Amino acid sequence: MKLMVIDGNSIINRAYYGIRPLTTRDGLYTHAVYGFLNTLLRLREEEAPDAVCVTFDVHAPTFRHQADEAYKATRKPMPEELSMQMPVLKEVLDTLNIPRYEMAGWEADDLLGTISRKCEAAGWSCVVVTGDRDSLQLITEQTKVKLVSTRMGQTLTENMDTAAFRAKYGFDPIHMIDLKALMGDSSDNIPGVPGVGEKTAMDLIQKYTSVEAIYRALPDIDAKPAAIRKLTEGESAARQSYWLATIATDAPLEFRPADSLNREPSPEAYPLFLRLEFSKLIEKFGLRPDSGVKAAPAQVEGTCTMETVTDTARAEELFALWRKRDHISLLALPSLDGVAVEWGDENEGRCAVVHRSGLKDYNDFLKKLFASDISKVSHNVKDLMGALLAEGLPAEGFVFDTALAAYLLDATAGSYDLPRLAVMYFNYELPPEKTFSDPDAFSLLGDSAAALGAWASYTATVEGLYEALSAKLKERSQWELYQTVELPLCRVLADMERTGCLVDARALSDFGELLSKRMAEQEKAVYEMADGEFNINSPKQLGEVLFDRLQLPHGKKTKTGWSTNADVLEKLRPAHPIVDAVLEYRQYAKLKSTYADGLLKAIAPDGRIHTNFQMTVTATGRLSSTEPNLQNIPTRTDLGSEIRRMFVPAAGSMLVDADYSQIELRLLAHISGDAGMCRGFRTGADIHTTTASQVFGVVPEDVTHEMRRRAKAVNFGIVYGISPFSLSQDIGVSQKEAKAYMDAYFATFPGVRQYMDEIIAKAKQDGYVETLYHRRRDLPELSSGNFNLRSFGERVALNMPIQGTAADIMKLAMVAVYRRLQADLPAARLVLQVHDELIVECPEADAARAAEILKEEMEHVADLAVPLTADAHWGRNWLEAKG
């Protein structure tokens, strides 16, 4: 039998610092608990223990503190946002029926030691899970230690048994105590022997195994005279440190391994996980509600009459009823083979389900339902509009999208599907969507009653969310943003996705062949310089060639071998011509696989690429493009820019491209109100030249290309909250010189410095930042005890109001351009949006007029303290249209 005992304080502490802050809608921090539970799931999978328990420290002095006041005296108190999660974790463990142990006067480490020895005495094996290496002293033939660490949000584990410990340290695990007795431990304020560091301590323990043996052999040990002197003078400190570092294995703890045998979670676990909004963990822990699935969330629960509509006359009655209502809520199957509609009738909820198989004139039903005279609430409206348009059906009358509303209210949630929102807003778990969306759900093989009930509960959730979210949007002054930007954009994007971008497949294929030829040339050059063939795409083999065979300098080793990432290779360019060849090869390979080959695969039968514009992904409000991503077409190299040449208009048409000029810097000027920056934009001066002139103290005519380049880096870096170190890396100067540039910049534009100070202070006070249009991003990171997380929060606070406002303005421009083209140039169509750029396809004769419309709408969509400018050009492909 195997027991796994977890050091609760250690693991939750690592989860807290390793995961970005998460909060419930009520503001309770949960990321440490969430991380602990995910680690627990992984540990169970890796170890498959028969029993699990957790130990915790008690907030009270232990016998070590009473004997030595300095013990752990330098430790900082637990951050408040972690402290508030400790009782939550303990409540979670109780509902999962995982025993936890804590004892006044004893540390969690002592309980780990005691439990491991009691397991051994009972004939059990034991796995001690911790992030602290102190517990390595507990390793025996029956007890192993599993070390847990968190890096970049990833949990890593390392198994340490007797053999692994000896291989790493060169002595037996019990002598970890002796090592700490000599070298000390700053985190626990264990002094060790003054002047004896880790290297000396390791060498001595490997030779003499223990403190006791070292002092028996003094002064005749094999060590430098200085070390012998320090050991002699520090004997009392060494022996006291030995005592402090020794984990007790005989704490008076009532413990039997069998009491921790795995048990099913209690019924209280399910509602607790709902309350904590751990919807994904509910399934992973196998939690289920006590009494089955309800028909509707509590907020919309009540008497609900359901009907299946199979008669055209009844459908007409419903249309007459729905046209009179303020709104109806509906949820359609992705295939459009069925629709469920929810509405209220006096004090009673009503739900009608209409399926293609049950209604004779089903297509006519859809035409009437999705006409403009019925106001509709739904979920993921843009995708539903796209499905309707693809079938030649109307897509009108939508007044609310619950997914978009939830996104506006929490832009970093990551997921806005109905089951998750039901948990977040109603503490309610919906049944699996496949219950009604599966093609067989309503067949003879399916459970149609369960399918109807599930479908009704989803549609009722849409109705409940409409009431909850619309009120919240109005409360947070986001209703106008929602109504004028997000919701109208659904139709714009649905049409753009349906239209797609025409691609010259032959030219793209030829380009791929050219890249293959260049890859082969570079491959041959690399092999000649390496004096042999190897796999250039293998970082391990490339590292061996560069650093072992060619002996290039500045190599960095990782666990898997030499690092050969782009940063490493860029620094190696001057060292050997092979590096240039490898980088060229990588560039060609990336262009071929991602763009030449990748885009060819994405071309639809109509010759066009139909990307999917995601509206609820970025925290700033920017759109993103997937399947394929058309927003990351390379532009920095001439060869990469050639990809744009492959995007073409239909015969007899042109592509018109309009691009905002320095919109984020203009917004910085507007928001900060800096007089000098505003004046520069109003006079039409080149802002980078103006900045260079001021920073470098020369007249504009004497600004060199290099001065302007550096000023440009400072300008854009300030927008993103850049540090002197990052700026120095970007422009290739010392950190001191980069700081001098930034100081000169702030002296030139003092309003920007004031804005940066004020926005961070306000964000810390409010807990969020927002754009000019009230798009909001919550920033729990600003109150974190972790310096790196706080710094991240400050950078976001600086950048989000600017980048988010730019996103809002671009979306407003898209809606304005779309409507203007419909009115003035109905043959012209928006086909693509990339960052600050809009592309229109139109008849050749309309190109100049389309460019004029783009420029007018983009420049006048917002009223700022400085002019918004957009440059518009047209051509026979995207590259030409860029001008």
mmCIF file of N, CA and C in Angstrom, residues 234-295:
data_model
loop_
_atom_site.group_PDB
_atom_site.id
_atom_site.type_symbol
_atom_site.label_atom_id
_atom_site.label_comp_id
_atom_site.label_asym_id
_atom_site.label_seq_id
_atom_site.Cartn_x
_atom_site.Cartn_y
_atom_site.Cartn_z
ATOM 1 N N GLY A 234 33.255 27.894 14.674
ATOM 2 C CA GLY A 234 31.803 27.817 14.517
ATOM 3 C C GLY A 234 31.181 26.516 14.956
ATOM 4 N N GLU A 235 31.847 25.757 15.813
ATOM 5 C CA GLU A 235 31.320 24.446 16.207
ATOM 6 C C GLU A 235 29.962 24.548 16.884
ATOM 7 N N SER A 236 29.817 25.479 17.802
ATOM 8 C CA SER A 236 28.531 25.581 18.503
ATOM 9 C C SER A 236 27.415 25.956 17.525
ATOM 10 N N ALA A 237 27.734 26.835 16.561
ATOM 11 C CA ALA A 237 26.735 27.213 15.551
ATOM 12 C C ALA A 237 26.369 26.011 14.692
ATOM 13 N N ALA A 238 27.360 25.182 14.357
ATOM 14 C CA ALA A 238 27.091 24.000 13.542
ATOM 15 C C ALA A 238 26.169 23.030 14.270
ATOM 16 N N ARG A 239 26.421 22.813 15.548
ATOM 17 C CA ARG A 239 25.605 21.841 16.303
ATOM 18 C C ARG A 239 24.192 22.378 16.548
ATOM 19 N N GLN A 240 24.088 23.697 16.796
ATOM 20 C CA GLN A 240 22.756 24.285 16.941
ATOM 21 C C GLN A 240 22.001 24.229 15.616
ATOM 22 N N SER A 241 22.708 24.499 14.522
ATOM 23 C CA SER A 241 22.081 24.450 13.197
ATOM 24 C C SER A 241 21.640 23.033 12.867
ATOM 25 N N TYR A 242 22.427 22.053 13.286
ATOM 26 C CA TYR A 242 22.071 20.642 13.049
ATOM 27 C C TYR A 242 20.742 20.326 13.730
ATOM 28 N N TRP A 243 20.604 20.805 14.945
ATOM 29 C CA TRP A 243 19.366 20.544 15.703
ATOM 30 C C TRP A 243 18.175 21.236 15.031
ATOM 31 N N LEU A 244 18.377 22.487 14.611
ATOM 32 C CA LEU A 244 17.290 23.227 13.956
ATOM 33 C C LEU A 244 16.891 22.591 12.629
ATOM 34 N N ALA A 245 17.858 22.025 11.904
ATOM 35 C CA ALA A 245 17.592 21.476 10.568
ATOM 36 C C ALA A 245 17.012 20.075 10.599
ATOM 37 N N THR A 246 17.032 19.431 11.758
ATOM 38 C CA THR A 246 16.549 18.049 11.857
ATOM 39 C C THR A 246 15.032 18.007 11.944
ATOM 40 N N ILE A 247 14.395 17.325 11.000
ATOM 41 C CA ILE A 247 12.941 17.157 11.017
ATOM 42 C C ILE A 247 12.597 16.085 12.039
ATOM 43 N N ALA A 248 11.679 16.410 12.938
ATOM 44 C CA ALA A 248 11.247 15.428 13.946
ATOM 45 C C ALA A 248 10.429 14.335 13.278
ATOM 46 N N THR A 249 10.622 13.129 13.738
ATOM 47 C CA THR A 249 9.835 12.001 13.200
ATOM 48 C C THR A 249 9.029 11.320 14.304
ATOM 49 N N ASP A 250 8.930 12.002 15.450
ATOM 50 C CA ASP A 250 8.233 11.405 16.591
ATOM 51 C C ASP A 250 7.247 12.374 17.226
ATOM 52 N N ALA A 251 6.629 13.232 16.403
ATOM 53 C CA ALA A 251 5.619 14.148 16.939
ATOM 54 C C ALA A 251 4.456 13.343 17.513
ATOM 55 N N PRO A 252 3.825 13.841 18.579
ATOM 56 C CA PRO A 252 2.721 13.099 19.210
ATOM 57 C C PRO A 252 1.441 13.171 18.367
ATOM 58 N N LEU A 253 1.498 12.605 17.194
ATOM 59 C CA LEU A 253 0.397 12.692 16.233
ATOM 60 C C LEU A 253 -0.358 11.377 16.172
ATOM 61 N N GLU A 254 -1.673 11.450 16.383
ATOM 62 C CA GLU A 254 -2.520 10.265 16.225
ATOM 63 C C GLU A 254 -2.709 10.028 14.730
ATOM 64 N N PHE A 255 -2.067 9.014 14.205
ATOM 65 C CA PHE A 255 -2.115 8.787 12.762
ATOM 66 C C PHE A 255 -2.045 7.307 12.452
ATOM 67 N N ARG A 256 -2.969 6.868 11.584
ATOM 68 C CA ARG A 256 -2.924 5.518 11.012
ATOM 69 C C ARG A 256 -3.050 5.660 9.507
ATOM 70 N N PRO A 257 -2.174 5.056 8.725
ATOM 71 C CA PRO A 257 -2.248 5.187 7.258
ATOM 72 C C PRO A 257 -3.628 4.864 6.700
ATOM 73 N N ALA A 258 -4.286 3.869 7.271
ATOM 74 C CA ALA A 258 -5.582 3.437 6.732
ATOM 75 C C ALA A 258 -6.642 4.526 6.836
ATOM 76 N N ASP A 259 -6.454 5.486 7.761
ATOM 77 C CA ASP A 259 -7.443 6.562 7.903
ATOM 78 C C ASP A 259 -7.437 7.514 6.705
ATOM 79 N N SER A 260 -6.389 7.443 5.879
ATOM 80 C CA SER A 260 -6.275 8.333 4.726
ATOM 81 C C SER A 260 -6.575 7.640 3.406
ATOM 82 N N LEU A 261 -7.127 6.419 3.474
ATOM 83 C CA LEU A 261 -7.471 5.711 2.241
ATOM 84 C C LEU A 261 -8.402 6.570 1.376
ATOM 85 N N ASN A 262 -8.236 6.466 0.078
ATOM 86 C CA ASN A 262 -9.026 7.275 -0.850
ATOM 87 C C ASN A 262 -10.518 7.035 -0.664
ATOM 88 N N ARG A 263 -11.269 8.145 -0.608
ATOM 89 C CA ARG A 263 -12.720 8.057 -0.471
ATOM 90 C C ARG A 263 -13.388 8.981 -1.480
ATOM 91 N N GLU A 264 -14.631 8.715 -1.763
ATOM 92 C CA GLU A 264 -15.391 9.580 -2.663
ATOM 93 C C GLU A 264 -15.611 10.938 -2.013
ATOM 94 N N PRO A 265 -15.626 11.984 -2.796
ATOM 95 C CA PRO A 265 -15.908 13.322 -2.232
ATOM 96 C C PRO A 265 -17.279 13.357 -1.591
ATOM 97 N N SER A 266 -17.459 14.262 -0.647
ATOM 98 C CA SER A 266 -18.758 14.413 0.014
ATOM 99 C C SER A 266 -19.695 15.226 -0.882
ATOM 100 N N PRO A 267 -21.000 15.181 -0.617
ATOM 101 C CA PRO A 267 -21.947 15.966 -1.429
ATOM 102 C C PRO A 267 -21.678 17.472 -1.377
ATOM 103 N N GLU A 268 -21.007 17.933 -0.313
ATOM 104 C CA GLU A 268 -20.735 19.373 -0.185
ATOM 105 C C GLU A 268 -19.673 19.859 -1.174
ATOM 106 N N ALA A 269 -18.914 18.936 -1.765
ATOM 107 C CA ALA A 269 -17.837 19.354 -2.679
ATOM 108 C C ALA A 269 -18.406 20.049 -3.912
ATOM 109 N N TYR A 270 -19.488 19.500 -4.454
ATOM 110 C CA TYR A 270 -20.050 20.043 -5.696
ATOM 111 C C TYR A 270 -20.470 21.510 -5.559
ATOM 112 N N PRO A 271 -21.308 21.868 -4.586
ATOM 113 C CA PRO A 271 -21.686 23.291 -4.473
ATOM 114 C C PRO A 271 -20.501 24.194 -4.114
ATOM 115 N N LEU A 272 -19.524 23.667 -3.368
ATOM 116 C CA LEU A 272 -18.350 24.473 -3.039
ATOM 117 C C LEU A 272 -17.548 24.784 -4.298
ATOM 118 N N PHE A 273 -17.334 23.789 -5.158
ATOM 119 C CA PHE A 273 -16.597 24.024 -6.405
ATOM 120 C C PHE A 273 -17.374 24.979 -7.310
ATOM 121 N N LEU A 274 -18.704 24.887 -7.289
ATOM 122 C CA LEU A 274 -19.508 25.838 -8.056
ATOM 123 C C LEU A 274 -19.291 27.260 -7.536
ATOM 124 N N ARG A 275 -19.302 27.387 -6.210
ATOM 125 C CA ARG A 275 -19.147 28.708 -5.607
ATOM 126 C C ARG A 275 -17.781 29.308 -5.912
ATOM 127 N N LEU A 276 -16.762 28.437 -6.005
ATOM 128 C CA LEU A 276 -15.412 28.896 -6.322
ATOM 129 C C LEU A 276 -15.196 29.051 -7.825
ATOM 130 N N GLU A 277 -16.216 28.705 -8.620
ATOM 131 C CA GLU A 277 -16.177 28.814 -10.088
ATOM 132 C C GLU A 277 -15.113 27.905 -10.698
ATOM 133 N N PHE A 278 -14.943 26.722 -10.098
ATOM 134 C CA PHE A 278 -14.001 25.723 -10.602
ATOM 135 C C PHE A 278 -14.728 24.746 -11.521
ATOM 136 N N SER A 279 -15.323 25.274 -12.593
ATOM 137 C CA SER A 279 -16.169 24.432 -13.443
ATOM 138 C C SER A 279 -15.379 23.295 -14.090
ATOM 139 N N LYS A 280 -14.134 23.567 -14.532
ATOM 140 C CA LYS A 280 -13.348 22.510 -15.164
ATOM 141 C C LYS A 280 -12.940 21.432 -14.170
ATOM 142 N N LEU A 281 -12.722 21.830 -12.921
ATOM 143 C CA LEU A 281 -12.300 20.867 -11.907
ATOM 144 C C LEU A 281 -13.452 19.991 -11.435
ATOM 145 N N ILE A 282 -14.681 20.473 -11.603
ATOM 146 C CA ILE A 282 -15.841 19.656 -11.209
ATOM 147 C C ILE A 282 -15.814 18.315 -11.920
ATOM 148 N N GLU A 283 -15.587 18.362 -13.233
ATOM 149 C CA GLU A 283 -15.540 17.126 -14.012
ATOM 150 C C GLU A 283 -14.309 16.306 -13.678
ATOM 151 N N LYS A 284 -13.167 16.975 -13.511
ATOM 152 C CA LYS A 284 -11.918 16.247 -13.251
ATOM 153 C C LYS A 284 -11.957 15.497 -11.922
ATOM 154 N N PHE A 285 -12.666 16.055 -10.935
ATOM 155 C CA PHE A 285 -12.783 15.378 -9.639
ATOM 156 C C PHE A 285 -14.023 14.479 -9.573
ATOM 157 N N GLY A 286 -14.751 14.410 -10.681
ATOM 158 C CA GLY A 286 -15.907 13.519 -10.728
ATOM 159 C C GLY A 286 -17.038 13.941 -9.817
ATOM 160 N N LEU A 287 -17.225 15.251 -9.642
ATOM 161 C CA LEU A 287 -18.262 15.739 -8.736
ATOM 162 C C LEU A 287 -19.599 15.802 -9.440
ATOM 163 N N ARG A 288 -20.652 15.500 -8.711
ATOM 164 C CA ARG A 288 -22.002 15.531 -9.261
ATOM 165 C C ARG A 288 -22.952 16.174 -8.262
ATOM 166 N N PRO A 289 -23.998 16.841 -8.752
ATOM 167 C CA PRO A 289 -24.975 17.421 -7.826
ATOM 168 C C PRO A 289 -25.723 16.323 -7.095
ATOM 169 N N ASP A 290 -26.296 16.702 -5.958
ATOM 170 C CA ASP A 290 -26.962 15.727 -5.097
ATOM 171 C C ASP A 290 -28.182 15.078 -5.730
ATOM 172 N N SER A 291 -29.010 15.915 -6.395
ATOM 173 C CA SER A 291 -30.315 15.407 -6.807
ATOM 174 C C SER A 291 -30.571 15.591 -8.291
ATOM 175 N N GLY A 292 -29.588 15.325 -9.096
ATOM 176 C CA GLY A 292 -29.775 15.409 -10.536
ATOM 177 C C GLY A 292 -29.733 16.833 -11.043
ATOM 178 N N VAL A 293 -29.915 16.980 -12.342
ATOM 179 C CA VAL A 293 -29.826 18.282 -12.997
ATOM 180 C C VAL A 293 -31.191 18.959 -12.994
ATOM 181 N N LYS A 294 -31.210 20.208 -12.578
ATOM 182 C CA LYS A 294 -32.458 20.962 -12.598
ATOM 183 C C LYS A 294 -32.792 21.367 -14.021
ATOM 184 N N ALA A 295 -34.024 21.792 -14.210
ATOM 185 C CA ALA A 295 -34.440 22.195 -15.557
ATOM 186 C C ALA A 295 -33.935 23.576 -15.912
#
